[in-house]
Coordinates of C-alpha atoms in Angstrom, one line a residue:
X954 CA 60.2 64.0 117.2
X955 CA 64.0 63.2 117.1
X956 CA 65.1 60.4 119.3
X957 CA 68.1 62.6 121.0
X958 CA 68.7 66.5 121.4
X959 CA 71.2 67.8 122.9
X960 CA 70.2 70.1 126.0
X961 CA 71.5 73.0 125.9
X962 CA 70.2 74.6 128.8
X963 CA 72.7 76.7 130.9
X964 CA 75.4 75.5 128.5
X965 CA 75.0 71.8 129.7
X966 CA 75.8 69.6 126.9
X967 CA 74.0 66.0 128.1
X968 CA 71.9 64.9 125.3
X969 CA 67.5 65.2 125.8
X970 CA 65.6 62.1 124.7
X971 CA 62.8 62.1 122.8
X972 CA 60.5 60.7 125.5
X973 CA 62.7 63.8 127.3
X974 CA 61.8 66.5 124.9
X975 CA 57.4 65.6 124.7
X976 CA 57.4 65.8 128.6
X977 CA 59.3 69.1 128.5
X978 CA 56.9 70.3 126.4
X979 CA 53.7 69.0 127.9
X980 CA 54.8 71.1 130.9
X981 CA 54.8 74.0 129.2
X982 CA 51.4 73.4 127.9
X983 CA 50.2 72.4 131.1
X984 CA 51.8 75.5 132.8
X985 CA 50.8 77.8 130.6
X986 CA 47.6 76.5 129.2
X987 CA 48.5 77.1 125.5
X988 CA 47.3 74.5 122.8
X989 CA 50.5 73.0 120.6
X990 CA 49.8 72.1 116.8
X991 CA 52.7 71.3 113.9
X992 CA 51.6 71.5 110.5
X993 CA 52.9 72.4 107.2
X994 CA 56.5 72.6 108.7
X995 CA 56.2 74.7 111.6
X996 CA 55.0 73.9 115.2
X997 CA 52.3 76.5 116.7
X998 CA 52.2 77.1 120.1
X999 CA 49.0 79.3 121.3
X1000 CA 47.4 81.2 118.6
X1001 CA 45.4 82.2 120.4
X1002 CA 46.3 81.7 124.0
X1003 CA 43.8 80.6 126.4
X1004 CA 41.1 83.3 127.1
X1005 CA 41.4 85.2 123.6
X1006 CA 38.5 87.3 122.8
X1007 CA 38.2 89.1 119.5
X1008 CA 40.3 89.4 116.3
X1009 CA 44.1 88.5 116.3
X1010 CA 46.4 91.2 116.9
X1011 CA 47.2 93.6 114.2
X1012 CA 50.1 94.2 112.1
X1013 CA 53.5 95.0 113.8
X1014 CA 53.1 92.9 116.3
X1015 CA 54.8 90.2 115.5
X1016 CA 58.7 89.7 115.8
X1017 CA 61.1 87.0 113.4
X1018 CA 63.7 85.4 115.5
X1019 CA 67.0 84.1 113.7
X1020 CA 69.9 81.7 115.2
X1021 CA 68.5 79.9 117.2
X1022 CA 70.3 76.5 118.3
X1023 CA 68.8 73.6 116.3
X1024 CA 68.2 71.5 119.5
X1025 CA 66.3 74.3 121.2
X1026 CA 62.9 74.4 121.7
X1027 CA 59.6 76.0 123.2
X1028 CA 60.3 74.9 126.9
X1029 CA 63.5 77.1 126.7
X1030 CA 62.4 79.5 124.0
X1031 CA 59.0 80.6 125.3
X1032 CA 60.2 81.6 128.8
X1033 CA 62.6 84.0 127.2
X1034 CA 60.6 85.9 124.7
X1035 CA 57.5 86.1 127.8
X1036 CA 59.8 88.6 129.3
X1037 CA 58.9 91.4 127.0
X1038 CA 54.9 90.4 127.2
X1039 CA 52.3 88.3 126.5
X1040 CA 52.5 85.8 123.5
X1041 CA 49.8 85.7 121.1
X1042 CA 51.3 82.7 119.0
X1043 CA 55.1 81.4 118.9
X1044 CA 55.8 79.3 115.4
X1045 CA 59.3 77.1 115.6
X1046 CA 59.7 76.1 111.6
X1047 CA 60.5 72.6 111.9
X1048 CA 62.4 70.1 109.9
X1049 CA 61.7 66.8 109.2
X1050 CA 64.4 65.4 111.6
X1051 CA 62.5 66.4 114.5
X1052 CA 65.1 69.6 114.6
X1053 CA 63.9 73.3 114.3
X1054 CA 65.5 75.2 111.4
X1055 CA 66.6 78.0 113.3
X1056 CA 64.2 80.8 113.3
X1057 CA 60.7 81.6 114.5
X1058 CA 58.4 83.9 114.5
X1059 CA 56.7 85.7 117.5
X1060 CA 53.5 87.6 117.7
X1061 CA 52.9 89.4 120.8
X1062 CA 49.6 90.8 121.5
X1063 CA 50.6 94.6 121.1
X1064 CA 52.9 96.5 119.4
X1065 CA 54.5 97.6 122.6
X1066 CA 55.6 94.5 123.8
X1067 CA 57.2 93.4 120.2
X1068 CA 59.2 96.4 119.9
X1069 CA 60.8 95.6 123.9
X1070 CA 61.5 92.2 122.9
X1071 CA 63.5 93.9 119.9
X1072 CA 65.5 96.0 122.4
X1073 CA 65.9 93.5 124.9
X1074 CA 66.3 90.2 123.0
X1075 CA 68.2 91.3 119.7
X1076 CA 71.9 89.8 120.5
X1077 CA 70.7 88.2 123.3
X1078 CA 73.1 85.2 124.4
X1079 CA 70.3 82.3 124.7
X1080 CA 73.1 79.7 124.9
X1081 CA 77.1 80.6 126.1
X1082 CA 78.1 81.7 122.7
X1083 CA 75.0 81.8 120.9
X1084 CA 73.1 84.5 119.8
X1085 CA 69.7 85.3 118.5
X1086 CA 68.9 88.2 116.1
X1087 CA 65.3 89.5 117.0
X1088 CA 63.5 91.8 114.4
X1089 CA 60.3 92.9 112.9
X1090 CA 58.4 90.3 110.8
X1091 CA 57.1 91.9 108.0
X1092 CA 53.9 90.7 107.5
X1093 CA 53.4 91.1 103.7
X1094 CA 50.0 91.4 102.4
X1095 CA 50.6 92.9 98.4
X1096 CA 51.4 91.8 95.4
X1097 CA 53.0 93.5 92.8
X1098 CA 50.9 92.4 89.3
X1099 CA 52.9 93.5 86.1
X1100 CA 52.2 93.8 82.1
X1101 CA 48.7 94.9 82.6
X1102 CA 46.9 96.6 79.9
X1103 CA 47.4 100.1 80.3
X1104 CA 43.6 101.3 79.1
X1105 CA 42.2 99.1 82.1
X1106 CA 40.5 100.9 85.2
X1107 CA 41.2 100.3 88.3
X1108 CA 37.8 98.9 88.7
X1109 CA 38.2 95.9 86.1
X1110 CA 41.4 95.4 87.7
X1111 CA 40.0 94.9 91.0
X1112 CA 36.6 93.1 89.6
X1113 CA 39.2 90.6 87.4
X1114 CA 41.6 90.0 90.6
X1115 CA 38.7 89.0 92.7
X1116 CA 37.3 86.5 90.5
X1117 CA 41.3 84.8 89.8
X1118 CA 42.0 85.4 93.1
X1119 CA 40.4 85.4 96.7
X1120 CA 41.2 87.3 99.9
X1121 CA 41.2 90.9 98.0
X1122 CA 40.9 94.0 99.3
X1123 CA 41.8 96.5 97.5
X1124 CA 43.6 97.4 94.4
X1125 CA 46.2 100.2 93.8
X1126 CA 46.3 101.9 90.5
X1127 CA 48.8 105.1 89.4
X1128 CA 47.7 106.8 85.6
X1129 CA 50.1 107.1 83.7
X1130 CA 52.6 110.3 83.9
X1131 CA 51.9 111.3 80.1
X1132 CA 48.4 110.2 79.9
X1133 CA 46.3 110.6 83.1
X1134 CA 43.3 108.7 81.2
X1135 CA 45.9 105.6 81.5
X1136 CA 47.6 103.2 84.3
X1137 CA 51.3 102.9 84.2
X1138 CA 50.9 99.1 83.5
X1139 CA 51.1 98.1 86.6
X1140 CA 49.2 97.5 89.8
X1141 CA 49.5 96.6 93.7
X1142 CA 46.8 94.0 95.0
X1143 CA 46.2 94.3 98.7
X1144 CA 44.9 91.3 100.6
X1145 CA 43.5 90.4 103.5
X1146 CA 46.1 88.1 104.6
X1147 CA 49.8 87.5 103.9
X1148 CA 48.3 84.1 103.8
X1149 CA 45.7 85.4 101.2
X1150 CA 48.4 87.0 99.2
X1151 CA 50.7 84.1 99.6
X1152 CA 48.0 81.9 97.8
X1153 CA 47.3 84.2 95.2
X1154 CA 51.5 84.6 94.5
X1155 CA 51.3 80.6 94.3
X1156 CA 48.3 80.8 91.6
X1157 CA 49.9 83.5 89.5
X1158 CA 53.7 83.0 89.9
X1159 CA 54.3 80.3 86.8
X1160 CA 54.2 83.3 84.6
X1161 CA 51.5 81.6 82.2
X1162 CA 49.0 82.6 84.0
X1163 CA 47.0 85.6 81.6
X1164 CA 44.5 88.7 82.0
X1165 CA 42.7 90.3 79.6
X1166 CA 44.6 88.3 77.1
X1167 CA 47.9 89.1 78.4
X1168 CA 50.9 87.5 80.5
X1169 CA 50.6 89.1 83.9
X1170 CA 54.1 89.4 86.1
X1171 CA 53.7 88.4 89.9
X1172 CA 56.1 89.0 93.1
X1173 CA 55.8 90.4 95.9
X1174 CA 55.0 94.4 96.5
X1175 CA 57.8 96.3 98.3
X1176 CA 56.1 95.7 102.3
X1177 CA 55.4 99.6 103.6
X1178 CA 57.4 100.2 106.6
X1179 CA 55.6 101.9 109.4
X1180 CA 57.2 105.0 111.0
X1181 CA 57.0 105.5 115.1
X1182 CA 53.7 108.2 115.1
X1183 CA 56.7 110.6 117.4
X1184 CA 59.1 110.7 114.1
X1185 CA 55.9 111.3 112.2
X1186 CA 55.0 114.2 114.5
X1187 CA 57.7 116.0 113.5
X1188 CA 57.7 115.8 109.4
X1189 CA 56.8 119.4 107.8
X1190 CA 57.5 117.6 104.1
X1191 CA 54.6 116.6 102.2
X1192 CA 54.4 114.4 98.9
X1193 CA 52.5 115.6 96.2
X1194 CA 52.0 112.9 93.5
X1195 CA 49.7 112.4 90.2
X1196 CA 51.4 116.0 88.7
X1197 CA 51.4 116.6 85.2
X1198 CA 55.1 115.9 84.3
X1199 CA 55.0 119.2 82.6
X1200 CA 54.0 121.5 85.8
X1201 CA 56.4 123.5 87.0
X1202 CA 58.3 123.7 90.5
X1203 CA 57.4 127.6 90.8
X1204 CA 53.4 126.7 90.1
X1205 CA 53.1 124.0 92.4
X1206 CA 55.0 126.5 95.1
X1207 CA 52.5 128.9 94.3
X1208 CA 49.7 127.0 94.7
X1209 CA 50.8 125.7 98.4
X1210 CA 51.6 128.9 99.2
X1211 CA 47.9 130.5 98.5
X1212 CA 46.9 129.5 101.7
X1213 CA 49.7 131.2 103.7
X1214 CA 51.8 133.0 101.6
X1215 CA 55.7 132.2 102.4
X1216 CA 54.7 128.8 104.3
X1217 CA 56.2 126.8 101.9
X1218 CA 60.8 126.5 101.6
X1219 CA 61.0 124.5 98.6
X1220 CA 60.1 122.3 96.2
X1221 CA 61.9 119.7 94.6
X1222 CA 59.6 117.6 91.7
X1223 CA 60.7 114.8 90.2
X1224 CA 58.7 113.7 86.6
X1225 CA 55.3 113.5 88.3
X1226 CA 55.5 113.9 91.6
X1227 CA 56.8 116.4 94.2
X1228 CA 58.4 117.0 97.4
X1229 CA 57.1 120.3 99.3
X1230 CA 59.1 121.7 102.3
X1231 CA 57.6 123.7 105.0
X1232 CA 59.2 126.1 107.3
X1233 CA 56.5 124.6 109.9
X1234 CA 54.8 121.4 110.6
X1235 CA 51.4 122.7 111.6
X1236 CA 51.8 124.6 108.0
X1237 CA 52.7 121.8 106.2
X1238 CA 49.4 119.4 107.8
X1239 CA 47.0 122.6 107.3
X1240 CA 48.2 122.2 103.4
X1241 CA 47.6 118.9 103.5
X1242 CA 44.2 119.2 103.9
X1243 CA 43.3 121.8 101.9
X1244 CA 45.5 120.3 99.1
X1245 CA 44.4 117.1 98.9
X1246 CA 42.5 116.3 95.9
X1247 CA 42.7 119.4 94.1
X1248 CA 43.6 119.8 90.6
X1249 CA 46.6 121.5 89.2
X1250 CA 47.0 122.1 85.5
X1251 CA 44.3 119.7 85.1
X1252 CA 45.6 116.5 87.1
X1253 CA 43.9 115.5 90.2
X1254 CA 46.4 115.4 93.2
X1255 CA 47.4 113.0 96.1
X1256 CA 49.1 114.8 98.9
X1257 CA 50.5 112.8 102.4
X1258 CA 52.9 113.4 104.2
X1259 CA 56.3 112.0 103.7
X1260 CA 57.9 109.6 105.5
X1261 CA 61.3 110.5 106.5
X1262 CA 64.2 108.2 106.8
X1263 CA 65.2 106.9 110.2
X1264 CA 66.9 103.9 111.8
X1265 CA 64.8 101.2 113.1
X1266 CA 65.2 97.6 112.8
X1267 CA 63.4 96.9 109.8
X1268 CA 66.1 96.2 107.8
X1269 CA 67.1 93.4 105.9
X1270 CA 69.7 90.2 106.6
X1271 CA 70.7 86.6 106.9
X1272 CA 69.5 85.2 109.5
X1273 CA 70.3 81.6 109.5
X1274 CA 69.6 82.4 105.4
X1275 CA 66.3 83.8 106.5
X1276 CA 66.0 87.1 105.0
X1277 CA 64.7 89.2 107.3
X1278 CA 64.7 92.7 109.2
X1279 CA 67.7 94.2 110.3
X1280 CA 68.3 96.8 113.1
X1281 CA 70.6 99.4 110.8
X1282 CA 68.3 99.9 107.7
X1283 CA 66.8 103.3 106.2
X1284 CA 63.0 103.0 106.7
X1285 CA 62.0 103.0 103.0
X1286 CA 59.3 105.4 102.0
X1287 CA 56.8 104.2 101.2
X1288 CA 54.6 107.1 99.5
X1289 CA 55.9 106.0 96.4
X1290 CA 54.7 102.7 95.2
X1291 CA 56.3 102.5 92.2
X1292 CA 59.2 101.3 94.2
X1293 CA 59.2 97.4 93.6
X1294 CA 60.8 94.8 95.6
X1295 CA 64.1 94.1 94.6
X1296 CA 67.3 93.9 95.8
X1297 CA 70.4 95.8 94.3
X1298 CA 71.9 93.8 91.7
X1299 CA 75.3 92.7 90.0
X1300 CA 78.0 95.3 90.1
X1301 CA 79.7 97.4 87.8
X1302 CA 83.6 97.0 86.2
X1303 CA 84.5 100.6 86.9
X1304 CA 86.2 99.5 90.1
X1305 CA 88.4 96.9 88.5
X1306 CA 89.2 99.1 85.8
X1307 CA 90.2 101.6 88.2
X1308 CA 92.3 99.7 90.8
X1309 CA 93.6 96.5 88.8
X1310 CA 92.1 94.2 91.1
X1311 CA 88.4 92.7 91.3
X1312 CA 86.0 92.7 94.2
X1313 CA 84.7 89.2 95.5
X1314 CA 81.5 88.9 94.8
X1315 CA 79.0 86.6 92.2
X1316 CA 79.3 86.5 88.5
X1317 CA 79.0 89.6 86.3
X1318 CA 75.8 88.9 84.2
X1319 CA 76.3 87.8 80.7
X1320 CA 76.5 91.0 78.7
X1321 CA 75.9 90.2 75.0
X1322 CA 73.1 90.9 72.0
X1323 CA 70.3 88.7 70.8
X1324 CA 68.7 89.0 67.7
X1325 CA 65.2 90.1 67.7
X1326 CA 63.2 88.1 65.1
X1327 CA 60.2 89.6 63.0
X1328 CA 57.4 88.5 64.9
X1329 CA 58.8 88.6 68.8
X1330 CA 56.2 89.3 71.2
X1331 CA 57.3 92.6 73.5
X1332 CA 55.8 93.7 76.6
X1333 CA 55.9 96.9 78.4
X1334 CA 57.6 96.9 82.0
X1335 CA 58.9 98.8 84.4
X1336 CA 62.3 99.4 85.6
X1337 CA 61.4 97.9 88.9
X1338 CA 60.3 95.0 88.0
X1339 CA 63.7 93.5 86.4
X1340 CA 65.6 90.9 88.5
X1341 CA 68.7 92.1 89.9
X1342 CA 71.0 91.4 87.4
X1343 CA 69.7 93.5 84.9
X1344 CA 71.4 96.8 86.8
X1345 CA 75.2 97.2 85.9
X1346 CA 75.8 100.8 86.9
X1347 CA 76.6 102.4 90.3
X1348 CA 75.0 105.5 88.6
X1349 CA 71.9 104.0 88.2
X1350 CA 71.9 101.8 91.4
X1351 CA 72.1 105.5 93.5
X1352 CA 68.9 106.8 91.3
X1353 CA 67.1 103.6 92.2
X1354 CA 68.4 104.1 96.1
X1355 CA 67.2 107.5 96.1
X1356 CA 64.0 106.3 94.0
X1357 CA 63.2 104.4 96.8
X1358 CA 63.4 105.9 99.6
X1359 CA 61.1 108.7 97.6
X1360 CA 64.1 111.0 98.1
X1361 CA 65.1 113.7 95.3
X1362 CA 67.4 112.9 92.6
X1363 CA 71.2 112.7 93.1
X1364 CA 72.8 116.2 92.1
X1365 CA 76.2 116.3 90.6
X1366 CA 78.5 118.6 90.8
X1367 CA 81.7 118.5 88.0
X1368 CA 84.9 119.2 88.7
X1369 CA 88.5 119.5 86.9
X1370 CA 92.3 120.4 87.8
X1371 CA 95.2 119.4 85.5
X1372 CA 98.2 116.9 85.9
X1373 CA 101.9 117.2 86.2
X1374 CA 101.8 116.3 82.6
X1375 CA 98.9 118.4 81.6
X1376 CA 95.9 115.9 81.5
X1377 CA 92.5 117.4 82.3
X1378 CA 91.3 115.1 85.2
X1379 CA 87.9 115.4 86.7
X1380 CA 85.8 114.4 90.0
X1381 CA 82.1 115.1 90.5
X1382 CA 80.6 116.0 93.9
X1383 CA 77.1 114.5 95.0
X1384 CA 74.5 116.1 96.5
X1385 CA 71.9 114.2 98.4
X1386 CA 68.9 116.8 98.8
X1387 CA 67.2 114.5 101.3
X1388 CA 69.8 114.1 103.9
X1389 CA 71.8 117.0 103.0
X1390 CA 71.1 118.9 106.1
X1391 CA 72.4 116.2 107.8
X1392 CA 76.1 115.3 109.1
X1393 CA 76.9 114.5 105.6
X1394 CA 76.4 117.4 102.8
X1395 CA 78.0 115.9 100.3
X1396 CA 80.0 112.9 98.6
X1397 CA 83.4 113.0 97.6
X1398 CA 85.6 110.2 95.9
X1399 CA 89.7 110.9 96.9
X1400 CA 90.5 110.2 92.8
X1401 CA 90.3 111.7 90.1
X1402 CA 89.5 110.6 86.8
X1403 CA 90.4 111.7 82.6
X1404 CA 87.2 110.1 81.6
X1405 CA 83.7 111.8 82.4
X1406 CA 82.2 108.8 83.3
X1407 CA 84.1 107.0 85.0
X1408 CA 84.5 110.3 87.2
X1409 CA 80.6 109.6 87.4
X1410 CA 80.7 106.5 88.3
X1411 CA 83.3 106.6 90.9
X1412 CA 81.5 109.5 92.4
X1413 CA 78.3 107.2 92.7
X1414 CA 80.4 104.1 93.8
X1415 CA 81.6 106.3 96.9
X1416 CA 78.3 107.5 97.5
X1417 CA 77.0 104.3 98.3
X1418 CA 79.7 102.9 100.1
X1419 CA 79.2 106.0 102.3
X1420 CA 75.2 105.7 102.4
X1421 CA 75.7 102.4 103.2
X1422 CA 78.1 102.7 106.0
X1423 CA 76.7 105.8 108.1
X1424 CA 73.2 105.0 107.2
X1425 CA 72.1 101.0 106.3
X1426 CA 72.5 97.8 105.0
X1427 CA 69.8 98.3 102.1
X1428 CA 72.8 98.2 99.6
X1429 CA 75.1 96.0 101.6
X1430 CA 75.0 93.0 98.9
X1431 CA 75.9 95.9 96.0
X1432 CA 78.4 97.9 98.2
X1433 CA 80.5 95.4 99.1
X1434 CA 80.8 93.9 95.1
X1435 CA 81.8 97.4 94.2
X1436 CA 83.9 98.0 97.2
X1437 CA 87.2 99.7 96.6
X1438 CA 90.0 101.2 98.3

């Protein structure tokens, strides 16, 4: 430990020894009967706490704490966070110094007493004029495995992951949209662990690492958000995936409907998958059931139910640089899994163009040609698994929003009028299908351009800003390099 912290406690400023700061702690271990341990950069306290019977607590029940005053530490933190329940474990990350590096993570022993310590203890003022942001931890236990030979099953992927790899559970698989006897080149490995995964990542990640012959890409899987089992209560949506991309909206209406005929609102498909709306919930669960599994036009179906878009704080942001969730984020859906984990990247020119000024913001990526020699080895990936950088349209970055969140495409709607001097000028309207019941129907820039795409792109630029504003910070790093006025 540190020779000298200052104590903070009730805003004093006198400074804490070191002898100061191990008998403050010792009483807490003594008073609470928890076991201390630092290791690999972090100091456990409990883990479990005295009396534990049984496996650790599940998933969700652990909380990520940001801000917190470098000098602080368990004999002031720990009284705090006990007030929403019982600790499990509390980890301080640790620096070498003998300071903490401002965050920690909290595992309560239900799911309960997390989500209290989120309403309570988010903003709280531990020190006058210092606040701690309390969130979910997301406790990620996939990996996203890329450039995978597409005739492989998804029982040689799993077989081949087990023996390169420990800790697996299960493997995730999606045929291909054209060729159902295919994957899609891809593939989600569930472990046991985020510690498991975590490993595995640290094996695979150099990038030289092959399968069957073939470079494999590694990062982490998009973590599934979980929705409340009250919001989920009330979806009447379900998502139908694994269609054949050439299956009509009209069949697979009629298909839902056979069991009740008029049960079903709408349907909205998208390549090879589907959303189907019900007029009821107990309509839309009673198709479920009988749906699931059964073949249409000769593809096997998966039907859940999707998982609508609230607020919760499972967003995303800096918390003393620790990315982490937010309160103000759009629960992303997870039915889709073809979603991969990254952030919105670099923005587009349009706004400059438009305005004559530039946004603030990092670099624009390095737009030129190379020249492909005779002989260059090319691999198959998807769209999701390029690194931010690569997207440099606000067009495209609202497809890969609505993409995500397993909503339906963006609709646009063009529009024209005519100048004083007789120019054509157009503006396009956009329709959100998923939210368009909502307070917002539709997007609407206040200018009007002569080209058509930059009267696209403006149109998506607003969008953003606007989805961004009213609904969360997933596109908060894009939105803001595009902002305009």
């Amino acid at each position: 430990m540190n020779e000298e912290n200052t104590d903070g406690t009730n805003g004093c400023s006198k400074v804490r020894t070191g002898t100061q700061n191990e008998a403050a702690l010792l009483a807490l271990m003594e008073k609470t009967g928890y076991n201390m341990v630092q290791e690999n950069g972090q100091r456990k306290f409990g883990g479990p706490p005295p009396g534990w019977e049984g496996p650790p607590p599940p998933r969700g029940c652990e909380v990520f704490v940001g801000k917190i005053p470098r000098d602080m530490y368990e004999d002031e933190l720990v009284p705090v966070f006990e007030r929403a329940g019982k600790i499990y474990e509390f980890r301080l990350m640790m620096e070498f110094s003998g300071e903490n590096r401002g965050y920690a993570f909290v595992m309560y022993t239900t799911k309960e007493e997390a989500q209290l310590a989120i309403r309570i203890l988010n903003n709280y003022e531990i020190r006058p004029g210092k606040f701690i942001g309390v969130c979910v931890s997301l406790d990620n236990c996939r990996l996203f495995i890329g450039a995978i030979p597409k005739e492989k099953k998804k029982e040689e992927i799993l077989d081949e992951m087990k023996k390169v790899t420990e800790g697996v559970v299960d493997v995730i698989v999606y045929p291909s949209a054209t060729d159902k006897t295919k994957n899609r080149g891809f593939a989600f490995v569930e472990y046991e662990s985020h510690r498991a995964a975590a490993m595995a990542r640290r094996k695979l990640i150099p990038g030289t690492f092959q399968l069957w012959g073939h470079t494999i890409q590694v990062d982490w899987a998009d973590p599934e958000k979980e929705v409340d089992e009250e919001t989920m209560q009330r979806v009447k949506v379900l998502y139908v995936r694994n269609l054949m991309i050439s299956t009509a909206e009209e069949t697979i209406k009629v298909e839902f409907s056979k069991f009740k005929p008029g049960a079903v609102e709408r349907v909205k498909k998208l390549r090879d998958y589907a959303f189907v709306h019900f007029f009821n919930r107990e309509d839309a669960v009673a198709a479920m059931s009988v749906m699931n599994g059964k073949c249409i036009d000769g593809a096997r179906i998966e039907v859940t139910l999707a998982k609508p878009v609230i607020k919760e704080n499972t967003g995303r942001q800096h918390l003393n640089g620790q990315i982490s969730p937010n309160s103000e984020n759009l629960i992303v859906f997870a039915n889709k899994e073809e979603s991969y984990p990254k952030t919105l990247g670099k923005p587009p020119t349009l706004a400059a163009r438009l305005n004559g000024q530039h946004s603030p913001g990092p670099p624009e990526i390095e737009r030129c040609s190379y020249p492909l020699f005779p002989g260059t080895k090319l691999t198959p990936i998807s769209m999701y698994s390029l690194k931010s950088s690569h997207f440099n349209s606000a067009v495209m970055h609202l497809d890969y929003y609505c993409n995500k969140n397993n909503w339906a495409p963006p609709e646009y709607y063009l529009y024209s009028t005519t100048s004083q001097d007789g120019k054509v000028l157009l503006i396009y309207k956009i329709v959100i299908p998923a939210i368009a019941n909502g307070s917002q129907s539709y997007f609407m820039p206040d200018k009007l351009c002569t080209t058509l795409e930059d009267a696209k792109e403006l149109a998506a630029q607003f969008t953003l800003l606007h989805l961004d504003r009213e609904h969360s910070l997933f596109s908060l790093d894009l939105c803001r390099r595009i902002r305009r006025k």
